[in-house]
Amino acid sequence: PEFRGKGYAQKLMRYAIDELKKEGASIITLVTRTENHAAQAVYKKMGFVQTLEEDGYVYFDLKV
């Protein structure tokens, strides 16, 4: 909890997205549990779009 709200997740996500772009990725898909609202908020803030929700999981895509 003491690390939440300080932008660390967004920095890590930006680094991962940039590296995946360098490797030629055109779409990034992430999956998290439905109850993981903190992760979902970060994904949405980073531009990911929810594409599916089933069996307790939420799927997000980002076109890069």
Short mmCIF file of C-alpha atoms in Angstrom, two decimals:
data_model
loop_
_atom_site.label_atom_id
_atom_site.label_comp_id
_atom_site.label_asym_id
_atom_site.label_seq_id
_atom_site.Cartn_x
_atom_site.Cartn_y
_atom_site.Cartn_z
CA PRO A 1 0.00 0.00 0.00
CA GLU A 2 2.82 2.47 0.70
CA PHE A 3 3.86 2.33 -2.98
CA ARG A 4 0.40 2.92 -4.43
CA GLY A 5 -0.47 6.22 -6.03
CA LYS A 6 3.14 7.16 -6.78
CA GLY A 7 3.11 6.33 -10.49
CA TYR A 8 5.35 3.26 -10.31
CA ALA A 9 2.88 1.02 -12.14
CA GLN A 10 2.57 3.51 -15.00
CA LYS A 11 6.35 3.86 -15.29
CA LEU A 12 6.77 0.08 -15.45
CA MET A 13 3.93 -0.23 -17.95
CA ARG A 14 5.39 2.53 -20.16
CA TYR A 15 8.77 0.77 -20.15
CA ALA A 16 7.17 -2.59 -21.06
CA ILE A 17 5.06 -1.01 -23.83
CA ASP A 18 8.10 0.75 -25.30
CA GLU A 19 10.12 -2.47 -25.28
CA LEU A 20 7.30 -4.44 -26.90
CA LYS A 21 7.02 -1.77 -29.61
CA LYS A 22 10.76 -2.11 -30.29
CA GLU A 23 10.26 -5.85 -30.70
CA GLY A 24 7.56 -5.23 -33.31
CA ALA A 25 4.39 -5.77 -31.29
CA SER A 26 1.28 -4.27 -32.82
CA ILE A 27 -1.16 -5.19 -30.05
CA ILE A 28 -0.67 -5.90 -26.35
CA THR A 29 -3.19 -8.00 -24.43
CA LEU A 30 -3.38 -8.05 -20.64
CA VAL A 31 -5.51 -10.20 -18.36
CA THR A 32 -6.41 -9.58 -14.74
CA ARG A 33 -8.95 -10.88 -12.27
CA THR A 34 -12.29 -9.13 -12.15
CA GLU A 35 -11.76 -8.02 -8.57
CA ASN A 36 -8.37 -6.42 -9.30
CA HIS A 37 -9.75 -2.91 -9.73
CA ALA A 38 -6.40 -1.20 -9.10
CA ALA A 39 -4.77 -2.95 -12.07
CA GLN A 40 -7.80 -2.26 -14.26
CA ALA A 41 -7.62 1.44 -13.42
CA VAL A 42 -3.94 1.57 -14.43
CA TYR A 43 -4.60 -0.29 -17.68
CA LYS A 44 -7.44 2.06 -18.60
CA LYS A 45 -5.36 5.12 -17.71
CA MET A 46 -2.62 3.79 -20.03
CA GLY A 47 -5.07 3.53 -22.93
CA PHE A 48 -5.94 -0.16 -22.80
CA VAL A 49 -9.49 -1.03 -23.82
CA GLN A 50 -11.48 -3.77 -22.11
CA THR A 51 -12.35 -6.39 -24.71
CA LEU A 52 -13.82 -9.26 -22.70
CA GLU A 53 -14.90 -10.32 -19.24
CA GLU A 54 -15.49 -13.99 -18.49
CA ASP A 55 -14.89 -16.62 -15.83
CA GLY A 56 -13.58 -14.08 -13.32
CA TYR A 57 -11.09 -12.46 -15.70
CA VAL A 58 -11.02 -9.16 -17.58
CA TYR A 59 -9.09 -8.81 -20.86
CA PHE A 60 -7.59 -5.56 -22.15
CA ASP A 61 -5.97 -4.69 -25.49
CA LEU A 62 -3.75 -1.81 -26.56
CA LYS A 63 -2.88 -1.16 -30.20
CA VAL A 64 0.69 0.14 -30.42
#
